[in-house]
């Protein structure tokens, strides 16, 4: 089929050839993106996915629609006590465990259509090499020191025990299953030597005592001044998202910074990890046989995974003048990416590419509770595909509920409503109605509209308000995405498609218009088709499969996001075959999914109660539990700019309002017409009342 697309520089999206290595270009804005490296000791749940990998993928795809050189790097974080302890539980070696879960992570992210340029691992020779280089540079620059402290020791294993290899009674609340780093019962951070009746995780019969052990510490106190200066400069330039390090006024509010940083241990008594390098001419003084602390080597995973992608990795990681580093993560990782790792880079002394913008999220909870793998509650790993809900719908719903400023709540009812009321009735309806009309009335060929190729000018145009509205919304979308406000960007797309539906409604696009005013009908068709082409680029970061389907139906190549609404698909262009982008999901499936993924509460075998039920935690009164639930529910609702129902009803109100205006404009006036107008007004009033109720509830 012939394609007639406007020939303009920068109109089409640049797509790298298969196997092409992406490197930054001198003098351009090059985008380097990382998402927090997931631990390789379990499978990710929906909260993990929206908190880092999916959000980063959306932003990476957006930058590709602007034809920027963009590299998105991620991989599994494989070292540390969490891996060793899980391996013990599963009867595997740490390497076998990591091999197992790396496959599950890759499978999960592939299904969610995450387009990493490279998804790697930290258990590679290059990772060891780069981590050890940083360690040695910090040592040579005077930022490391040895300290001797008491540490738990297992006489049966005849070795020192890292914190997670010790269990015992919590000295704070008395719980008998506290770990050496934290008590899950009271959430208090612990030191393993403070546990009462400590037990070795390997064998509870072994006697656990304490002995002196030497470890290397990074002198964060000596690096605090230069780190604070860097934070204030980078926060201002990169417009960081709100977090616990610095507030909107640029004041450092992190408690650790305000109290003064202390030397932090960077070595552990483990076997699974990056070996502490033995420096020539330096006395090891007890460092032999130890490994680097996982939070020392984990951030090094970003450059080391890049190094496994290309030997030219330093073009990305030692290129501050041409590369902007964006990092995505949950709020619990902020300290390590805004203080700890930057301090490492500054102390290393080389010209590292440092953080430009950090995008953090709060927590996504599940149906009135929390995700829990141990109690099989929530959607984990590749289980999302068991629902039959397409990846595009998952991606849409998760981004639409992205917990950017407060914790949010996953809801099956909301997820289904998002598909049925927004994606199907709003977005999908506009695309399908337009293209089916072109196929049925014009034989699939775009008619001559009289519009010149290029930007549409609203001056004196019959569609001046429509064109102006689209350009305003397009500007809002670009501004939101440039500032990494992903949820707002997605919301703006739905407003654009809703405006497209209103345009079709107000223009009266139907066969009668084609007969009565063929020139006007052709103009409406051309502009609607070109709005679909624009939407294909806007929606690509969020729903890539949906974008691909739109392009196939348009029979058009992938395009960039423009600054203004234009005529880019020209008269004479032949479209593909129109198909529905989305399918309705039966609302009753919410109960089915809730039962399937509800799991059980601790000590119970029954599935979760409905989301409206109030769960009373141990030690919490019914009154306090109810009050806490109200706050949580309000937070979850406030988190969404507009719910799926509100968006759908806004569209219905707009369409019904236009219908009323059209009826009132008819002539001659007759009693029958007056009755029809009155009935339409009653419907409009009812819709407005329902909308007001939804807005009030939201």
XYZ file of C-alpha atoms in Angstrom, residues 224-690:
467
model
C 30.188 15.423 53.670
C 31.093 18.989 52.729
C 31.818 18.279 49.066
C 28.784 15.950 48.876
C 26.439 18.605 50.282
C 27.740 21.137 47.769
C 27.168 18.669 44.940
C 23.628 17.838 46.182
C 22.523 21.486 46.226
C 23.915 22.115 42.753
C 22.509 18.950 41.173
C 19.110 19.284 42.867
C 18.669 22.734 41.383
C 19.896 21.875 37.885
C 18.045 18.565 37.583
C 14.828 19.499 39.428
C 14.852 16.390 41.591
C 11.540 14.887 42.639
C 10.598 15.413 46.310
C 12.463 13.091 48.656
C 13.921 12.898 52.144
C 17.249 14.529 51.248
C 16.359 18.085 50.223
C 13.097 20.036 50.314
C 11.475 22.423 47.816
C 13.431 25.352 49.265
C 16.750 23.613 48.718
C 17.299 22.875 52.412
C 19.012 19.619 53.348
C 16.547 17.724 55.520
C 18.000 14.214 55.611
C 18.549 13.358 59.278
C 21.922 11.727 58.579
C 23.232 14.847 56.865
C 21.898 17.162 59.544
C 23.364 15.075 62.360
C 26.650 14.678 60.496
C 27.669 11.667 58.448
C 29.751 8.944 60.081
C 32.229 6.452 58.631
C 30.262 3.618 57.064
C 31.419 -0.028 56.871
C 31.990 -1.214 53.318
C 33.223 -4.791 53.907
C 31.492 -7.946 55.103
C 32.481 -11.427 56.305
C 30.899 -13.336 53.425
C 32.035 -15.512 50.547
C 29.496 -14.420 47.897
C 30.519 -10.959 46.749
C 33.257 -8.795 45.281
C 36.523 -9.722 47.058
C 38.221 -6.858 48.876
C 41.290 -6.107 46.721
C 44.699 -6.544 48.246
C 46.663 -3.376 47.427
C 50.364 -3.794 46.737
C 52.451 -2.273 49.481
C 49.472 -2.130 51.879
C 49.143 -4.424 54.898
C 45.798 -6.261 54.507
C 45.362 -6.261 58.350
C 42.490 -8.702 58.327
C 40.883 -7.741 55.007
C 41.825 -10.982 53.284
C 38.831 -13.221 52.610
C 36.265 -10.444 53.049
C 33.939 -9.030 50.385
C 32.598 -5.571 49.648
C 29.315 -4.552 51.286
C 26.436 -4.985 48.823
C 25.465 -1.298 49.001
C 29.031 -0.386 48.098
C 29.103 -2.539 44.977
C 25.403 -2.408 43.975
C 25.441 1.169 42.567
C 28.613 0.260 40.689
C 26.323 -2.129 38.826
C 25.128 0.760 36.661
C 28.533 1.452 35.060
C 29.591 -2.222 35.182
C 26.451 -3.375 33.351
C 27.102 -0.606 30.832
C 30.647 -1.954 30.489
C 29.200 -5.386 29.710
C 27.062 -3.689 27.045
C 29.927 -1.812 25.384
C 33.697 -1.496 25.906
C 33.148 2.229 25.282
C 31.202 2.514 28.562
C 33.257 5.460 29.751
C 31.734 7.576 26.965
C 28.568 7.381 29.077
C 30.000 7.351 32.594
C 32.883 9.845 32.292
C 31.098 12.469 30.203
C 29.417 15.036 32.462
C 29.270 17.726 29.781
C 27.254 15.663 27.280
C 25.332 13.103 29.348
C 22.391 13.554 31.703
C 21.889 10.714 34.184
C 18.295 9.995 35.254
C 17.719 7.418 37.985
C 14.404 5.798 38.981
C 13.699 4.039 42.290
C 11.449 3.640 45.305
C 11.825 6.035 48.216
C 13.767 3.492 50.308
C 16.727 3.721 47.898
C 17.055 7.522 47.877
C 19.862 7.800 50.444
C 22.158 5.461 48.545
C 21.689 7.323 45.240
C 21.780 10.918 46.476
C 24.387 10.691 49.269
C 26.193 7.350 49.483
C 27.047 6.603 45.834
C 27.723 10.256 44.886
C 30.133 10.440 47.836
C 31.875 7.338 46.478
C 32.174 8.963 43.043
C 33.484 12.222 44.471
C 35.993 10.425 46.678
C 37.124 8.286 43.741
C 38.367 11.475 42.095
C 37.653 10.627 38.456
C 35.261 12.758 36.329
C 32.180 10.575 36.824
C 28.850 11.304 35.182
C 26.808 12.013 38.300
C 23.077 12.125 38.954
C 21.174 14.809 37.038
C 17.615 13.909 38.045
C 16.230 11.412 40.541
C 12.644 10.199 40.174
C 11.306 8.435 43.242
C 7.992 6.841 44.135
C 6.214 6.060 47.351
C 4.720 2.598 47.881
C 2.010 0.875 45.865
C -0.096 -1.247 48.205
C -2.502 -4.005 47.264
C -6.298 -4.060 47.787
C -6.301 -2.608 51.297
C -3.100 -4.354 52.380
C 0.466 -4.972 51.275
C 2.029 -7.224 48.678
C 3.323 -10.349 50.398
C 5.148 -13.166 48.647
C 5.129 -15.333 51.763
C 1.336 -15.110 51.952
C 0.805 -15.204 48.175
C -0.961 -11.824 48.255
C -0.729 -9.635 45.170
C 0.553 -10.059 41.620
C 4.166 -11.216 41.377
C 6.466 -11.704 38.414
C 5.007 -13.126 35.220
C 1.691 -13.954 36.964
C 0.155 -10.788 35.463
C -0.258 -12.556 32.129
C -2.455 -15.201 33.821
C -5.209 -12.581 34.031
C -5.496 -12.270 30.251
C -5.210 -8.490 30.634
C -2.813 -7.206 27.917
C 0.516 -5.606 28.889
C -0.630 -2.223 27.503
C -3.555 -2.132 29.925
C -1.295 -3.096 32.834
C 1.167 -0.393 31.875
C -1.590 2.195 31.561
C -3.157 1.409 34.909
C 0.123 1.213 36.832
C 1.344 4.557 35.495
C -2.079 6.140 36.084
C -1.780 5.125 39.761
C 1.968 5.816 40.043
C 2.543 6.836 43.690
C 4.521 9.991 42.968
C 3.742 12.002 46.121
C 2.058 9.543 48.484
C 1.377 5.830 48.800
C -1.241 4.530 46.359
C -3.521 1.482 46.309
C -3.859 -1.128 43.592
C -7.531 -2.006 42.982
C -8.931 -4.608 40.592
C -12.139 -2.606 40.200
C -10.178 0.516 39.265
C -7.978 -1.445 36.883
C -11.001 -2.816 35.019
C -12.710 0.595 35.018
C -9.561 2.146 33.542
C -9.731 -0.312 30.659
C -13.467 -0.065 30.034
C -14.134 3.618 30.687
C -10.941 5.302 29.550
C -8.992 3.087 27.166
C -11.982 1.486 25.441
C -14.640 4.222 25.539
C -12.334 7.222 25.199
C -9.017 6.465 23.506
C -9.999 3.362 21.560
C -13.338 4.803 20.508
C -11.734 7.854 18.895
C -9.220 5.810 16.921
C -11.662 3.129 15.801
C -14.504 5.494 14.885
C -12.218 7.623 12.723
C -10.423 4.833 10.875
C -13.584 2.767 10.312
C -15.154 5.826 8.698
C -12.150 6.249 6.398
C -12.283 2.561 5.466
C -16.031 2.407 4.853
C -16.622 5.797 3.209
C -13.344 6.512 1.415
C -12.116 3.015 0.602
C -9.295 3.459 3.116
C -7.775 6.442 1.251
C -7.356 9.837 2.944
C -9.422 12.394 0.972
C -8.215 15.791 -0.211
C -8.938 18.205 2.635
C -7.431 21.447 1.392
C -5.002 21.522 4.348
C -1.409 22.245 3.422
C 1.260 19.831 4.755
C 2.777 21.082 7.991
C 1.537 22.892 11.125
C -2.178 23.641 11.267
C -2.906 27.318 11.854
C -5.944 28.095 14.025
C -6.180 31.697 12.799
C -9.547 32.164 11.164
C -9.997 28.414 10.820
C -13.352 26.753 11.372
C -11.577 24.429 13.820
C -9.579 27.181 15.515
C -10.618 26.180 19.034
C -9.937 22.493 18.374
C -6.446 23.130 16.953
C -5.635 25.565 19.751
C -6.790 23.077 22.401
C -4.663 20.290 20.927
C -1.578 22.518 20.785
C -2.116 23.607 24.403
C -2.484 20.013 25.570
C 0.542 18.957 23.499
C 2.607 21.641 25.210
C 1.345 20.421 28.591
C 2.327 16.851 27.700
C 5.867 17.806 26.698
C 6.336 19.916 29.820
C 5.095 17.084 32.042
C 7.343 14.505 30.417
C 10.426 16.721 30.389
C 9.953 17.140 34.139
C 9.414 13.379 34.583
C 5.802 13.825 35.681
C 4.755 10.606 34.019
C 1.286 10.301 35.494
C 0.402 13.820 34.379
C 1.774 13.091 30.908
C -0.457 10.022 30.602
C -3.471 11.925 31.904
C -2.866 14.628 29.278
C -2.897 12.022 26.488
C -6.362 10.926 27.578
C -7.508 14.554 27.544
C -6.232 14.860 23.967
C -8.128 11.755 22.842
C -11.239 12.995 24.678
C -10.893 16.277 22.771
C -10.691 14.225 19.587
C -13.950 12.464 20.453
C -15.597 15.810 21.122
C -14.321 17.073 17.763
C -15.929 14.160 15.927
C -19.155 14.691 17.856
C -19.334 18.447 17.291
C -18.391 18.077 13.617
C -21.103 15.485 13.096
C -18.818 13.016 11.350
C -21.148 10.580 9.641
C -22.271 9.664 6.130
C -24.765 12.546 6.082
C -21.926 15.080 6.444
C -20.068 13.452 3.573
C -23.142 13.924 1.356
C -24.095 17.409 2.545
C -20.612 18.953 2.748
C -17.924 16.648 1.266
C -15.163 19.273 1.614
C -15.845 19.760 5.311
C -16.115 15.996 5.850
C -12.724 15.468 4.207
C -11.208 18.173 6.420
C -12.577 16.570 9.597
C -11.299 13.157 8.509
C -7.819 14.480 7.677
C -7.451 16.270 10.997
C -8.775 13.336 13.016
C -6.407 10.924 11.257
C -3.467 13.235 11.883
C -4.459 13.502 15.542
C -4.320 9.698 15.712
C -0.847 9.846 14.172
C 0.177 12.348 16.838
C -1.342 10.160 19.568
C 0.628 7.161 18.298
C 3.823 8.968 19.321
C 2.457 10.352 22.589
C 1.198 6.968 23.770
C 4.284 5.009 22.664
C 6.167 5.461 25.973
C 3.200 4.198 27.972
C 1.640 1.545 25.708
C 4.130 0.532 22.999
C 2.015 -2.333 21.646
C -0.965 -0.013 21.345
C 1.203 2.485 19.484
C 2.407 -0.268 17.130
C -1.183 -1.296 16.442
C -2.152 2.309 15.693
C 0.733 2.653 13.246
C -0.242 -0.586 11.514
C -3.828 0.632 11.160
C -2.589 3.979 9.849
C -0.027 2.221 7.609
C 2.485 4.829 8.781
C 6.057 4.764 10.128
C 6.915 5.546 13.765
C 7.143 9.259 14.329
C 8.516 11.740 16.847
C 6.640 13.997 19.257
C 6.295 17.402 17.542
C 6.013 20.840 19.084
C 2.722 21.607 17.262
C -0.189 19.722 15.693
C 0.446 19.242 11.967
C -0.852 17.643 8.787
C 1.675 14.843 8.352
C -0.422 12.078 6.763
C -1.399 13.520 3.379
C -4.299 13.127 0.971
C -4.032 9.948 -1.084
C -2.485 7.939 1.766
C -3.911 4.439 2.127
C -4.528 3.275 5.688
C -4.360 -0.291 6.975
C -7.201 -2.366 8.401
C -9.064 -0.775 11.363
C -9.285 -2.946 14.471
C -10.331 -2.411 18.067
C -7.371 -1.420 20.266
C -8.964 -2.673 23.494
C -11.552 -5.215 24.610
C -14.090 -4.855 27.391
C -13.327 -6.675 30.651
C -16.292 -8.035 32.585
C -16.577 -6.101 35.851
C -17.304 -9.369 37.684
C -13.721 -10.422 36.982
C -12.620 -8.122 39.827
C -13.944 -10.682 42.314
C -12.277 -13.523 40.414
C -8.887 -11.767 40.415
C -9.294 -10.714 44.026
C -9.831 -14.315 45.062
C -7.022 -15.634 42.860
C -4.395 -13.174 44.105
C -5.792 -12.488 47.602
C -3.583 -15.005 49.394
C -3.961 -15.149 53.174
C -3.061 -13.111 56.183
C -0.396 -14.371 58.602
C -1.717 -17.483 60.309
C -4.803 -17.671 58.080
C -5.681 -19.713 55.029
C -8.649 -17.624 53.917
C -8.347 -15.058 51.117
C -8.309 -11.362 51.831
C -11.634 -9.726 52.658
C -12.995 -7.089 50.343
C -10.980 -3.848 50.053
C -13.604 -2.114 52.198
C -12.874 -4.318 55.205
C -10.740 -2.886 57.995
C -7.854 -5.045 59.166
C -6.891 -4.497 62.791
C -3.147 -4.906 63.287
C -1.818 -6.372 66.546
C -1.870 -3.747 69.290
C -4.179 -1.434 67.318
C -7.687 -0.595 68.489
C -10.650 -0.917 66.109
C -11.137 2.861 66.244
C -7.514 3.569 65.327
C -7.581 0.944 62.588
C -10.690 2.508 61.065
C -9.139 5.979 61.217
C -5.915 4.706 59.666
C -7.850 3.031 56.858
C -9.729 6.274 56.109
C -6.448 8.148 55.839
C -4.973 5.422 53.606
C -8.068 5.335 51.405
C -8.094 9.115 51.043
C -4.379 9.104 50.222
C -4.911 6.475 47.549
C -7.750 8.469 45.999
C -5.920 11.779 46.221
C -2.976 10.189 44.478
C -4.811 10.005 41.135
C -5.194 13.264 39.163
C -8.600 11.957 38.012
C -10.080 8.504 38.322
C -11.113 6.446 35.334
C -14.783 7.099 36.136
C -14.281 10.869 36.363
C -12.512 10.969 33.001
C -15.278 8.920 31.384
C -18.055 11.078 32.842
C -16.299 14.305 31.827
C -16.299 13.012 28.276
C -19.991 12.053 28.486
C -20.914 15.495 29.866
C -18.976 17.202 27.075
C -20.634 15.077 24.391
C -24.121 15.518 25.826
C -23.566 19.274 26.143
C -22.673 19.423 22.467
C -25.773 17.396 21.613
C -27.933 19.884 23.518
C -26.329 22.818 21.695
C -26.930 21.175 18.328
C -30.597 20.526 19.158
C -31.100 24.128 20.260
C -29.584 25.319 16.987
C -32.077 23.412 14.851
C -34.833 25.107 12.906
C -37.762 25.335 12.620
C -38.792 25.207 16.265
C -41.519 22.649 16.889
C -43.199 21.149 19.980
C -41.499 17.839 19.174
C -38.098 19.563 19.069
C -38.803 21.298 22.393
C -39.547 17.897 23.966
C -36.346 16.462 22.503
C -34.330 19.390 23.863
C -35.933 19.045 27.305
C -35.139 15.325 27.388
C -31.534 15.980 26.326
C -31.172 18.681 29.006
C -32.473 16.240 31.639
C -29.852 13.702 30.571
C -27.181 16.407 30.754
C -28.278 17.415 34.268
C -28.197 13.787 35.375
C -24.706 13.292 33.957
C -23.472 16.485 35.633
C -24.913 15.308 38.942
C -23.200 11.951 38.619
